[in-house]
CSV table of C-alpha atoms in Angstrom, one decimal:
chain,number,residue,atom,x,y,z
A,1,MET,CA,-4.4,7.3,0.6
A,2,LEU,CA,-7.9,5.9,1.2
A,3,TYR,CA,-9.2,8.8,-0.8
A,4,TYR,CA,-7.3,7.7,-3.9
A,5,ALA,CA,-8.5,4.1,-3.5
A,6,VAL,CA,-12.1,5.3,-3.5
A,7,ILE,CA,-11.4,7.5,-6.5
A,8,PHE,CA,-9.9,4.6,-8.5
A,9,LEU,CA,-12.9,2.4,-7.4
A,10,VAL,CA,-15.3,5.1,-8.8
A,11,ILE,CA,-13.3,5.2,-12.0
A,12,ALA,CA,-13.5,1.5,-12.3
A,13,LEU,CA,-17.3,1.5,-11.7
A,14,ALA,CA,-17.8,4.2,-14.3
A,15,ALA,CA,-15.5,2.5,-16.8
A,16,GLY,CA,-17.3,-0.9,-16.2
A,17,ILE,CA,-20.7,0.7,-16.9
A,18,LEU,CA,-19.5,2.3,-20.1
A,19,GLY,CA,-17.9,-1.0,-21.3
A,20,PHE,CA,-14.2,-0.1,-21.0
A,21,THR,CA,-13.3,-3.4,-19.3
A,22,GLY,CA,-9.6,-3.0,-19.6
A,23,VAL,CA,-9.6,0.4,-17.9
A,24,ALA,CA,-12.0,-0.9,-15.3
A,25,GLY,CA,-9.8,-3.9,-14.5
A,26,ALA,CA,-6.7,-1.7,-14.2
A,27,ALA,CA,-8.5,0.8,-11.9
A,28,VAL,CA,-9.8,-2.0,-9.7
A,29,GLY,CA,-6.3,-3.4,-9.4
A,30,ILE,CA,-4.9,0.0,-8.4
A,31,ALA,CA,-7.8,0.5,-5.9
A,32,LYS,CA,-7.1,-2.8,-4.3
A,33,ILE,CA,-3.4,-2.2,-3.9
A,34,LEU,CA,-4.0,1.3,-2.5
A,35,PHE,CA,-6.5,-0.1,0.0
A,36,ILE,CA,-4.2,-2.8,1.2
A,37,VAL,CA,-1.3,-0.3,1.6
A,38,PHE,CA,-3.7,1.9,3.6
A,39,LEU,CA,-4.7,-0.9,5.9
A,40,VAL,CA,-1.0,-1.9,6.5
A,41,LEU,CA,0.0,1.7,7.3
A,42,PHE,CA,-3.0,2.1,9.6
A,43,LEU,CA,-2.2,-1.1,11.5
A,44,VAL,CA,1.5,-0.1,11.8
A,45,SER,CA,0.6,3.3,13.1
A,46,PHE,CA,-2.0,1.8,15.5
A,47,VAL,CA,0.6,-0.6,17.0
A,48,TYR,CA,3.3,2.0,17.4
A,49,SER,CA,0.9,4.5,19.0
A,50,ARG,CA,-0.1,1.8,21.6
A,51,ARG,CA,3.6,1.0,22.3
A,52,GLY,CA,4.5,4.6,22.8
A,53,ARG,CA,2.1,5.2,25.6
A,54,HIS,CA,3.5,2.4,27.9
């Protein structure tokens, strides 16, 4: 999932350089959402892996 967030960020950067501000804004929004979802899933899996060992 982090891979897709990075891909959308690269798309946003390329679109921003080329002047497609609408596409760049949408890609940045998607990248932010995917990154937040990735962080939440990472933290949940980290917490559950710590609880399972005790």
